[in-house]
């Protein structure tokens, strides 16, 4: 058992997330962090922040990350995996640089990074790697010894990520009125991104026509739809749809939008829709506003019964999946033969992001990849 639970050479795990405000006074400073360098006026940020002010200025993401931290620590302890878990954010406290400084001062030198994004994209992967590089540069300027950072592979098709979502869809179907249940359509929701960013997501050989971002989501949607069919005996229509668009109107983003999709499904005679947010790890602001508030209001306006299924959150199966990914990567680093755990047509994602993977519009150093300046 000790061999199976050996995380060597790693001595810590870092949970890396987006961050969110925890009170009304935090909202505008948080949005200033998110949009830094774009020159957006403060008055405009106050308008954008209305989504947060509707919920008391509090994003649920930080509490959800605390719950995930507890779940990871419990799972590791229950299975005898001696690996401390820390937490740092891109845009709000606890800030990544502060957490990484703490980890170095605690003596950690080989750190695995878990990002709260399951798929390949600039904002979901490379931007976090850029954040890591910025944090390492800050520590270097302070004269601290730099740790070696490795990022866990994309986990979109790991059973521990998929199974909670499958169960969530089945529960949502069961919650629909019986007369519309068997005819319900499935809308698999994820964050819209510019089509140019989607087309260049993943390794270079996967670029074009939605890139790895769209292909990975489609694979997950198929896996869930197939599992739901097998468990309920009903073959339901499904589609990958998008939400949370925030870019200028003249820039093409992935479509269709969930609200447009609900209108189209209603016009086509669909009796009900289950919205499944497969692109999100937890029920954070873009889930509770864009789906629970905005899309649900559109459905009510149409008279279309809808349900929104749960994200994985702190499900124990997800925590167990992270433990398995940690042990898998550690064994690989030790030179052992490893069979990665992955479902679907795409197989396991790469451990090391290759050169040209999810490129930025403006070149910027990124850690934990083949192009990292911090070997």
mmCIF file of C-alpha atoms in Angstrom, residues 1-374:
data_model
loop_
_atom_site.group_PDB
_atom_site.id
_atom_site.type_symbol
_atom_site.label_atom_id
_atom_site.label_comp_id
_atom_site.label_asym_id
_atom_site.label_seq_id
_atom_site.Cartn_x
_atom_site.Cartn_y
_atom_site.Cartn_z
ATOM 1 C CA UNK A 1 0.000 0.000 0.000
ATOM 2 C CA UNK A 2 2.863 2.388 0.733
ATOM 3 C CA UNK A 3 3.994 2.192 -2.907
ATOM 4 C CA UNK A 4 0.491 3.017 -4.110
ATOM 5 C CA UNK A 5 0.323 6.088 -1.875
ATOM 6 C CA UNK A 6 3.779 7.414 -2.647
ATOM 7 C CA UNK A 7 3.674 11.021 -3.858
ATOM 8 C CA UNK A 8 7.458 11.250 -4.201
ATOM 9 C CA UNK A 9 9.015 13.444 -5.579
ATOM 10 C CA UNK A 10 6.226 15.863 -4.688
ATOM 11 C CA UNK A 11 5.979 17.359 -1.225
ATOM 12 C CA UNK A 12 2.829 19.519 -1.545
ATOM 13 C CA UNK A 13 -0.266 20.176 -3.654
ATOM 14 C CA UNK A 14 -1.399 23.691 -4.569
ATOM 15 C CA UNK A 15 -5.086 24.308 -5.338
ATOM 16 C CA UNK A 16 -5.042 27.176 -7.831
ATOM 17 C CA UNK A 17 -8.301 29.000 -8.534
ATOM 18 C CA UNK A 18 -9.865 32.210 -9.819
ATOM 19 C CA UNK A 19 -10.923 33.823 -6.562
ATOM 20 C CA UNK A 20 -13.930 36.013 -5.845
ATOM 21 C CA UNK A 21 -15.145 38.879 -3.643
ATOM 22 C CA UNK A 22 -16.353 38.104 -0.136
ATOM 23 C CA UNK A 23 -18.304 41.310 0.532
ATOM 24 C CA UNK A 24 -19.674 44.421 -1.229
ATOM 25 C CA UNK A 25 -16.474 46.422 -0.668
ATOM 26 C CA UNK A 26 -14.473 43.700 -2.428
ATOM 27 C CA UNK A 27 -16.411 43.695 -5.705
ATOM 28 C CA UNK A 28 -14.812 46.597 -7.587
ATOM 29 C CA UNK A 29 -11.234 45.868 -6.386
ATOM 30 C CA UNK A 30 -11.752 42.231 -7.414
ATOM 31 C CA UNK A 31 -12.970 43.267 -10.872
ATOM 32 C CA UNK A 32 -10.007 45.650 -11.151
ATOM 33 C CA UNK A 33 -7.753 42.636 -10.590
ATOM 34 C CA UNK A 34 -9.631 40.593 -13.192
ATOM 35 C CA UNK A 35 -9.489 43.343 -15.833
ATOM 36 C CA UNK A 36 -6.075 44.819 -14.996
ATOM 37 C CA UNK A 37 -4.386 46.310 -18.058
ATOM 38 C CA UNK A 38 -7.613 46.756 -20.049
ATOM 39 C CA UNK A 39 -8.296 50.350 -18.964
ATOM 40 C CA UNK A 40 -11.913 49.752 -17.936
ATOM 41 C CA UNK A 41 -13.353 52.717 -15.957
ATOM 42 C CA UNK A 42 -14.416 52.132 -12.362
ATOM 43 C CA UNK A 43 -18.001 53.161 -13.141
ATOM 44 C CA UNK A 44 -18.197 50.425 -15.752
ATOM 45 C CA UNK A 45 -16.847 47.919 -13.235
ATOM 46 C CA UNK A 46 -19.617 48.915 -10.821
ATOM 47 C CA UNK A 47 -22.147 48.107 -13.565
ATOM 48 C CA UNK A 48 -20.502 44.751 -14.247
ATOM 49 C CA UNK A 49 -20.430 44.068 -10.519
ATOM 50 C CA UNK A 50 -24.231 44.106 -10.249
ATOM 51 C CA UNK A 51 -24.210 40.315 -10.617
ATOM 52 C CA UNK A 52 -22.205 40.151 -7.391
ATOM 53 C CA UNK A 53 -24.173 42.879 -5.592
ATOM 54 C CA UNK A 54 -27.357 40.841 -6.206
ATOM 55 C CA UNK A 55 -25.825 38.213 -3.921
ATOM 56 C CA UNK A 56 -24.560 40.578 -1.245
ATOM 57 C CA UNK A 57 -21.249 41.163 -2.997
ATOM 58 C CA UNK A 58 -20.178 37.616 -2.226
ATOM 59 C CA UNK A 59 -19.030 35.074 -4.782
ATOM 60 C CA UNK A 60 -19.582 31.492 -3.648
ATOM 61 C CA UNK A 61 -16.304 30.340 -5.206
ATOM 62 C CA UNK A 62 -14.093 30.911 -2.164
ATOM 63 C CA UNK A 63 -16.320 28.917 0.184
ATOM 64 C CA UNK A 64 -16.543 26.212 -2.474
ATOM 65 C CA UNK A 65 -12.755 26.075 -2.662
ATOM 66 C CA UNK A 66 -12.588 25.811 1.114
ATOM 67 C CA UNK A 67 -14.979 22.868 0.930
ATOM 68 C CA UNK A 68 -12.855 21.254 -1.782
ATOM 69 C CA UNK A 69 -9.734 21.774 0.336
ATOM 70 C CA UNK A 70 -11.437 20.007 3.244
ATOM 71 C CA UNK A 71 -12.526 17.168 0.951
ATOM 72 C CA UNK A 72 -9.012 16.731 -0.449
ATOM 73 C CA UNK A 73 -7.374 16.785 2.963
ATOM 74 C CA UNK A 74 -9.890 14.275 4.305
ATOM 75 C CA UNK A 75 -9.461 11.947 1.341
ATOM 76 C CA UNK A 76 -5.669 12.120 1.545
ATOM 77 C CA UNK A 77 -5.706 11.467 5.294
ATOM 78 C CA UNK A 78 -8.220 8.624 5.004
ATOM 79 C CA UNK A 79 -6.029 6.890 2.414
ATOM 80 C CA UNK A 80 -2.692 7.518 4.079
ATOM 81 C CA UNK A 81 -1.384 10.025 1.543
ATOM 82 C CA UNK A 82 0.899 12.409 3.406
ATOM 83 C CA UNK A 83 0.734 15.470 1.156
ATOM 84 C CA UNK A 84 -0.150 18.936 2.498
ATOM 85 C CA UNK A 85 -2.631 20.953 0.438
ATOM 86 C CA UNK A 86 -2.460 24.744 0.041
ATOM 87 C CA UNK A 87 -4.713 27.222 -1.769
ATOM 88 C CA UNK A 88 -3.950 30.312 -3.844
ATOM 89 C CA UNK A 89 -6.034 32.478 -6.212
ATOM 90 C CA UNK A 90 -5.454 34.470 -9.350
ATOM 91 C CA UNK A 91 -7.616 37.478 -8.468
ATOM 92 C CA UNK A 92 -8.392 37.557 -4.732
ATOM 93 C CA UNK A 93 -7.090 36.490 -1.348
ATOM 94 C CA UNK A 94 -5.447 34.148 -0.672
ATOM 95 C CA UNK A 95 -3.299 35.381 -3.558
ATOM 96 C CA UNK A 96 -1.145 32.896 -5.434
ATOM 97 C CA UNK A 97 2.169 34.677 -4.800
ATOM 98 C CA UNK A 98 1.489 34.868 -1.052
ATOM 99 C CA UNK A 99 0.595 31.175 -0.919
ATOM 100 C CA UNK A 100 3.617 30.115 -2.949
ATOM 101 C CA UNK A 101 5.865 32.203 -0.677
ATOM 102 C CA UNK A 102 4.329 30.448 2.333
ATOM 103 C CA UNK A 103 4.935 27.054 0.739
ATOM 104 C CA UNK A 104 8.587 27.848 0.074
ATOM 105 C CA UNK A 105 9.090 29.088 3.628
ATOM 106 C CA UNK A 106 7.478 25.855 4.838
ATOM 107 C CA UNK A 107 10.219 23.982 2.986
ATOM 108 C CA UNK A 108 8.341 22.714 -0.079
ATOM 109 C CA UNK A 109 10.388 22.373 -3.277
ATOM 110 C CA UNK A 110 8.412 19.995 -5.572
ATOM 111 C CA UNK A 111 4.874 21.207 -5.885
ATOM 112 C CA UNK A 112 1.979 19.809 -7.902
ATOM 113 C CA UNK A 113 -0.655 22.309 -9.036
ATOM 114 C CA UNK A 114 -4.372 21.562 -9.367
ATOM 115 C CA UNK A 115 -6.228 24.243 -11.332
ATOM 116 C CA UNK A 116 -9.991 24.491 -10.911
ATOM 117 C CA UNK A 117 -10.467 24.197 -14.673
ATOM 118 C CA UNK A 118 -10.838 20.788 -16.295
ATOM 119 C CA UNK A 119 -10.325 21.720 -19.948
ATOM 120 C CA UNK A 120 -7.715 23.126 -22.307
ATOM 121 C CA UNK A 121 -7.917 26.839 -23.129
ATOM 122 C CA UNK A 122 -5.894 29.990 -22.628
ATOM 123 C CA UNK A 123 -7.975 31.219 -19.683
ATOM 124 C CA UNK A 124 -8.400 27.724 -18.222
ATOM 125 C CA UNK A 125 -4.791 26.568 -18.453
ATOM 126 C CA UNK A 126 -2.072 28.768 -19.920
ATOM 127 C CA UNK A 127 -3.177 31.894 -18.060
ATOM 128 C CA UNK A 128 -2.832 29.982 -14.789
ATOM 129 C CA UNK A 129 0.628 28.907 -15.944
ATOM 130 C CA UNK A 130 1.435 32.567 -16.604
ATOM 131 C CA UNK A 131 0.246 33.386 -13.087
ATOM 132 C CA UNK A 132 2.611 30.734 -11.752
ATOM 133 C CA UNK A 133 5.510 32.253 -13.709
ATOM 134 C CA UNK A 134 4.692 35.716 -12.354
ATOM 135 C CA UNK A 135 4.615 34.340 -8.810
ATOM 136 C CA UNK A 136 7.962 32.598 -9.278
ATOM 137 C CA UNK A 137 9.461 35.812 -10.662
ATOM 138 C CA UNK A 138 8.255 37.677 -7.578
ATOM 139 C CA UNK A 139 9.824 35.090 -5.247
ATOM 140 C CA UNK A 140 13.041 35.189 -7.267
ATOM 141 C CA UNK A 141 13.198 38.975 -6.840
ATOM 142 C CA UNK A 142 12.927 38.404 -3.079
ATOM 143 C CA UNK A 143 15.884 36.041 -3.120
ATOM 144 C CA UNK A 144 13.867 32.971 -2.191
ATOM 145 C CA UNK A 145 14.748 29.494 -3.396
ATOM 146 C CA UNK A 146 12.363 28.616 -6.205
ATOM 147 C CA UNK A 147 10.347 25.395 -6.127
ATOM 148 C CA UNK A 148 9.764 23.215 -9.191
ATOM 149 C CA UNK A 149 6.120 23.348 -10.226
ATOM 150 C CA UNK A 150 4.192 20.744 -12.222
ATOM 151 C CA UNK A 151 0.532 21.094 -13.190
ATOM 152 C CA UNK A 152 -1.836 18.127 -13.065
ATOM 153 C CA UNK A 153 -3.213 17.134 -16.466
ATOM 154 C CA UNK A 154 -6.681 18.075 -17.659
ATOM 155 C CA UNK A 155 -9.194 15.884 -15.860
ATOM 156 C CA UNK A 156 -12.338 16.475 -17.943
ATOM 157 C CA UNK A 157 -12.687 12.771 -18.790
ATOM 158 C CA UNK A 158 -11.666 11.254 -15.463
ATOM 159 C CA UNK A 159 -14.448 9.055 -13.987
ATOM 160 C CA UNK A 160 -14.312 10.968 -10.698
ATOM 161 C CA UNK A 161 -15.212 14.166 -12.546
ATOM 162 C CA UNK A 162 -17.833 12.559 -14.790
ATOM 163 C CA UNK A 163 -19.757 10.370 -12.338
ATOM 164 C CA UNK A 164 -21.015 13.214 -10.084
ATOM 165 C CA UNK A 165 -22.263 15.077 -13.161
ATOM 166 C CA UNK A 166 -24.024 11.997 -14.518
ATOM 167 C CA UNK A 167 -25.781 11.546 -11.177
ATOM 168 C CA UNK A 168 -26.677 15.234 -11.153
ATOM 169 C CA UNK A 169 -28.376 15.035 -14.546
ATOM 170 C CA UNK A 170 -30.337 11.942 -13.505
ATOM 171 C CA UNK A 171 -31.486 13.668 -10.289
ATOM 172 C CA UNK A 172 -32.553 16.727 -12.274
ATOM 173 C CA UNK A 173 -34.534 14.587 -14.698
ATOM 174 C CA UNK A 174 -36.252 12.868 -11.784
ATOM 175 C CA UNK A 175 -37.191 16.290 -10.393
ATOM 176 C CA UNK A 176 -39.078 17.251 -13.567
ATOM 177 C CA UNK A 177 -42.835 16.642 -13.767
ATOM 178 C CA UNK A 178 -43.460 13.079 -14.899
ATOM 179 C CA UNK A 179 -45.378 14.149 -17.992
ATOM 180 C CA UNK A 180 -42.333 15.979 -19.466
ATOM 181 C CA UNK A 181 -39.515 13.881 -18.019
ATOM 182 C CA UNK A 182 -38.950 11.393 -20.843
ATOM 183 C CA UNK A 183 -39.097 14.097 -23.496
ATOM 184 C CA UNK A 184 -36.631 16.437 -21.755
ATOM 185 C CA UNK A 185 -33.657 17.660 -23.749
ATOM 186 C CA UNK A 186 -30.151 18.014 -22.290
ATOM 187 C CA UNK A 187 -28.209 21.284 -22.630
ATOM 188 C CA UNK A 188 -24.547 20.827 -21.699
ATOM 189 C CA UNK A 189 -23.314 24.286 -20.683
ATOM 190 C CA UNK A 190 -19.834 25.737 -20.602
ATOM 191 C CA UNK A 191 -18.166 29.143 -20.677
ATOM 192 C CA UNK A 192 -18.155 30.794 -24.076
ATOM 193 C CA UNK A 193 -14.769 32.029 -25.255
ATOM 194 C CA UNK A 194 -13.688 33.861 -28.437
ATOM 195 C CA UNK A 195 -13.662 31.478 -31.400
ATOM 196 C CA UNK A 196 -10.040 32.479 -32.030
ATOM 197 C CA UNK A 197 -9.106 31.292 -28.520
ATOM 198 C CA UNK A 198 -11.072 28.072 -28.971
ATOM 199 C CA UNK A 199 -9.438 27.357 -32.327
ATOM 200 C CA UNK A 200 -5.947 27.624 -30.788
ATOM 201 C CA UNK A 201 -6.724 25.678 -27.602
ATOM 202 C CA UNK A 202 -4.674 22.585 -26.834
ATOM 203 C CA UNK A 203 -1.485 21.445 -28.587
ATOM 204 C CA UNK A 204 -0.717 22.864 -32.035
ATOM 205 C CA UNK A 205 -1.789 19.675 -33.813
ATOM 206 C CA UNK A 206 -5.285 20.070 -32.315
ATOM 207 C CA UNK A 207 -5.771 23.694 -33.406
ATOM 208 C CA UNK A 208 -8.614 24.685 -35.723
ATOM 209 C CA UNK A 209 -12.423 24.377 -35.693
ATOM 210 C CA UNK A 210 -12.909 24.816 -31.959
ATOM 211 C CA UNK A 211 -9.614 23.231 -30.993
ATOM 212 C CA UNK A 212 -9.234 21.018 -27.942
ATOM 213 C CA UNK A 213 -11.689 23.151 -25.953
ATOM 214 C CA UNK A 214 -14.723 22.221 -28.036
ATOM 215 C CA UNK A 215 -13.609 18.633 -28.674
ATOM 216 C CA UNK A 216 -13.087 17.947 -24.971
ATOM 217 C CA UNK A 217 -16.498 19.363 -24.037
ATOM 218 C CA UNK A 218 -18.217 17.395 -26.786
ATOM 219 C CA UNK A 219 -16.553 14.214 -25.551
ATOM 220 C CA UNK A 220 -17.774 14.856 -22.000
ATOM 221 C CA UNK A 221 -21.290 15.667 -23.234
ATOM 222 C CA UNK A 222 -21.409 12.400 -25.196
ATOM 223 C CA UNK A 223 -20.167 10.388 -22.243
ATOM 224 C CA UNK A 224 -22.800 11.860 -19.917
ATOM 225 C CA UNK A 225 -25.611 11.576 -22.462
ATOM 226 C CA UNK A 226 -24.696 7.931 -23.123
ATOM 227 C CA UNK A 227 -24.570 7.136 -19.398
ATOM 228 C CA UNK A 228 -27.926 8.847 -18.794
ATOM 229 C CA UNK A 229 -29.473 6.851 -21.651
ATOM 230 C CA UNK A 230 -28.122 3.591 -20.253
ATOM 231 C CA UNK A 231 -29.393 4.320 -16.728
ATOM 232 C CA UNK A 232 -32.813 5.720 -17.645
ATOM 233 C CA UNK A 233 -33.593 3.771 -20.822
ATOM 234 C CA UNK A 234 -34.419 6.999 -22.684
ATOM 235 C CA UNK A 235 -32.361 8.420 -25.576
ATOM 236 C CA UNK A 236 -32.604 12.210 -25.186
ATOM 237 C CA UNK A 237 -31.593 14.951 -27.644
ATOM 238 C CA UNK A 238 -28.618 16.950 -26.399
ATOM 239 C CA UNK A 239 -26.452 19.881 -27.439
ATOM 240 C CA UNK A 240 -23.332 21.695 -26.242
ATOM 241 C CA UNK A 241 -24.238 25.324 -25.496
ATOM 242 C CA UNK A 242 -22.423 28.328 -24.094
ATOM 243 C CA UNK A 243 -22.877 31.051 -21.482
ATOM 244 C CA UNK A 244 -21.180 33.980 -19.761
ATOM 245 C CA UNK A 245 -20.027 35.813 -22.875
ATOM 246 C CA UNK A 246 -18.266 39.044 -21.886
ATOM 247 C CA UNK A 247 -16.467 40.258 -25.017
ATOM 248 C CA UNK A 248 -17.128 43.074 -27.490
ATOM 249 C CA UNK A 249 -20.119 42.353 -29.761
ATOM 250 C CA UNK A 250 -18.030 42.455 -32.964
ATOM 251 C CA UNK A 251 -15.698 39.651 -31.804
ATOM 252 C CA UNK A 252 -17.016 36.134 -32.611
ATOM 253 C CA UNK A 253 -17.532 33.924 -29.536
ATOM 254 C CA UNK A 254 -18.687 30.320 -29.293
ATOM 255 C CA UNK A 255 -22.446 29.855 -29.756
ATOM 256 C CA UNK A 256 -25.299 29.121 -29.207
ATOM 257 C CA UNK A 257 -25.928 30.996 -25.991
ATOM 258 C CA UNK A 258 -27.990 29.065 -23.447
ATOM 259 C CA UNK A 259 -30.860 31.589 -23.502
ATOM 260 C CA UNK A 260 -31.020 31.487 -27.296
ATOM 261 C CA UNK A 261 -30.925 27.701 -27.106
ATOM 262 C CA UNK A 262 -33.867 27.624 -24.692
ATOM 263 C CA UNK A 263 -35.878 29.800 -27.056
ATOM 264 C CA UNK A 264 -35.021 27.527 -29.979
ATOM 265 C CA UNK A 265 -35.852 24.342 -28.065
ATOM 266 C CA UNK A 266 -39.163 25.797 -26.919
ATOM 267 C CA UNK A 267 -40.052 26.815 -30.473
ATOM 268 C CA UNK A 268 -39.179 23.301 -31.655
ATOM 269 C CA UNK A 269 -41.564 21.763 -29.133
ATOM 270 C CA UNK A 270 -39.188 20.436 -26.473
ATOM 271 C CA UNK A 271 -41.275 19.793 -23.327
ATOM 272 C CA UNK A 272 -38.430 20.472 -20.854
ATOM 273 C CA UNK A 273 -34.668 21.022 -20.637
ATOM 274 C CA UNK A 274 -32.021 20.008 -18.104
ATOM 275 C CA UNK A 275 -29.101 22.435 -18.048
ATOM 276 C CA UNK A 276 -25.888 20.604 -17.115
ATOM 277 C CA UNK A 277 -22.927 22.944 -16.373
ATOM 278 C CA UNK A 278 -20.156 20.556 -17.450
ATOM 279 C CA UNK A 279 -17.623 23.354 -17.941
ATOM 280 C CA UNK A 280 -17.508 24.353 -14.274
ATOM 281 C CA UNK A 281 -16.016 22.628 -11.236
ATOM 282 C CA UNK A 282 -18.322 24.332 -8.719
ATOM 283 C CA UNK A 283 -21.531 26.362 -8.458
ATOM 284 C CA UNK A 284 -19.798 29.737 -8.586
ATOM 285 C CA UNK A 285 -21.168 33.083 -9.811
ATOM 286 C CA UNK A 286 -21.363 32.206 -13.498
ATOM 287 C CA UNK A 287 -23.510 29.205 -12.606
ATOM 288 C CA UNK A 288 -25.812 30.801 -10.040
ATOM 289 C CA UNK A 289 -26.333 33.970 -12.101
ATOM 290 C CA UNK A 290 -26.096 32.928 -15.756
ATOM 291 C CA UNK A 291 -28.001 29.670 -15.308
ATOM 292 C CA UNK A 292 -29.971 29.821 -12.043
ATOM 293 C CA UNK A 293 -30.973 33.462 -12.525
ATOM 294 C CA UNK A 294 -30.785 34.595 -16.159
ATOM 295 C CA UNK A 295 -31.439 31.350 -18.067
ATOM 296 C CA UNK A 296 -34.065 30.217 -15.551
ATOM 297 C CA UNK A 297 -35.866 33.562 -15.983
ATOM 298 C CA UNK A 298 -35.838 33.065 -19.757
ATOM 299 C CA UNK A 299 -37.302 29.575 -19.320
ATOM 300 C CA UNK A 300 -40.026 30.895 -17.032
ATOM 301 C CA UNK A 301 -40.851 33.588 -19.590
ATOM 302 C CA UNK A 302 -41.194 30.866 -22.238
ATOM 303 C CA UNK A 303 -43.185 28.566 -19.984
ATOM 304 C CA UNK A 304 -40.495 25.905 -20.470
ATOM 305 C CA UNK A 305 -39.808 23.605 -17.490
ATOM 306 C CA UNK A 306 -36.065 23.541 -16.735
ATOM 307 C CA UNK A 307 -33.788 22.092 -14.096
ATOM 308 C CA UNK A 308 -30.114 22.815 -13.499
ATOM 309 C CA UNK A 309 -27.945 19.870 -12.489
ATOM 310 C CA UNK A 310 -25.120 20.091 -9.973
ATOM 311 C CA UNK A 311 -21.433 20.624 -10.588
ATOM 312 C CA UNK A 312 -18.920 18.263 -8.969
ATOM 313 C CA UNK A 313 -17.973 20.675 -6.151
ATOM 314 C CA UNK A 314 -16.521 18.796 -3.186
ATOM 315 C CA UNK A 315 -17.974 15.410 -4.150
ATOM 316 C CA UNK A 316 -15.819 12.672 -2.541
ATOM 317 C CA UNK A 317 -15.420 11.012 -5.939
ATOM 318 C CA UNK A 318 -13.810 14.159 -7.288
ATOM 319 C CA UNK A 319 -11.456 14.349 -4.310
ATOM 320 C CA UNK A 320 -10.554 10.693 -4.925
ATOM 321 C CA UNK A 321 -9.914 11.494 -8.596
ATOM 322 C CA UNK A 322 -7.437 14.200 -7.600
ATOM 323 C CA UNK A 323 -5.652 11.725 -5.316
ATOM 324 C CA UNK A 324 -5.423 9.281 -8.235
ATOM 325 C CA UNK A 325 -4.078 12.008 -10.538
ATOM 326 C CA UNK A 326 -1.461 12.987 -7.943
ATOM 327 C CA UNK A 327 -0.277 9.391 -7.564
ATOM 328 C CA UNK A 328 -0.340 8.862 -11.341
ATOM 329 C CA UNK A 329 1.841 11.920 -11.971
ATOM 330 C CA UNK A 330 4.200 11.071 -9.132
ATOM 331 C CA UNK A 331 4.729 7.548 -10.489
ATOM 332 C CA UNK A 332 5.394 8.981 -13.948
ATOM 333 C CA UNK A 333 7.984 11.378 -12.508
ATOM 334 C CA UNK A 334 9.678 8.413 -10.826
ATOM 335 C CA UNK A 335 9.938 6.662 -14.206
ATOM 336 C CA UNK A 336 7.313 3.987 -13.549
ATOM 337 C CA UNK A 337 4.943 2.662 -16.214
ATOM 338 C CA UNK A 338 1.543 4.262 -15.696
ATOM 339 C CA UNK A 339 -1.829 3.639 -17.350
ATOM 340 C CA UNK A 340 -3.692 6.946 -17.050
ATOM 341 C CA UNK A 341 -7.348 6.782 -16.064
ATOM 342 C CA UNK A 342 -9.564 8.396 -18.703
ATOM 343 C CA UNK A 343 -12.877 7.667 -20.405
ATOM 344 C CA UNK A 344 -14.115 8.568 -23.870
ATOM 345 C CA UNK A 345 -12.562 8.895 -27.292
ATOM 346 C CA UNK A 346 -9.800 11.394 -26.508
ATOM 347 C CA UNK A 347 -7.807 9.495 -23.892
ATOM 348 C CA UNK A 348 -5.701 11.057 -21.166
ATOM 349 C CA UNK A 349 -4.404 14.567 -21.705
ATOM 350 C CA UNK A 350 -0.695 15.444 -21.737
ATOM 351 C CA UNK A 351 1.203 15.877 -18.470
ATOM 352 C CA UNK A 352 3.387 18.688 -19.826
ATOM 353 C CA UNK A 353 1.854 21.454 -21.919
ATOM 354 C CA UNK A 354 3.853 21.549 -25.184
ATOM 355 C CA UNK A 355 5.214 24.647 -26.896
ATOM 356 C CA UNK A 356 2.394 26.448 -28.716
ATOM 357 C CA UNK A 357 -0.350 25.041 -26.473
ATOM 358 C CA UNK A 358 -3.193 27.536 -25.872
ATOM 359 C CA UNK A 359 -1.075 30.557 -26.920
ATOM 360 C CA UNK A 360 -1.619 34.042 -25.533
ATOM 361 C CA UNK A 361 -2.353 37.018 -27.792
ATOM 362 C CA UNK A 362 0.715 38.692 -26.278
ATOM 363 C CA UNK A 363 3.626 36.356 -25.457
ATOM 364 C CA UNK A 364 4.172 35.984 -21.719
ATOM 365 C CA UNK A 365 6.317 33.532 -19.716
ATOM 366 C CA UNK A 366 4.393 30.494 -18.430
ATOM 367 C CA UNK A 367 5.606 28.000 -15.834
ATOM 368 C CA UNK A 368 4.924 24.242 -15.608
ATOM 369 C CA UNK A 369 5.158 23.592 -19.333
ATOM 370 C CA UNK A 370 7.671 22.709 -22.022
ATOM 371 C CA UNK A 371 8.281 26.410 -22.628
ATOM 372 C CA UNK A 372 8.758 27.297 -18.953
ATOM 373 C CA UNK A 373 11.694 29.583 -18.099
ATOM 374 C CA UNK A 374 11.770 27.835 -14.716
#
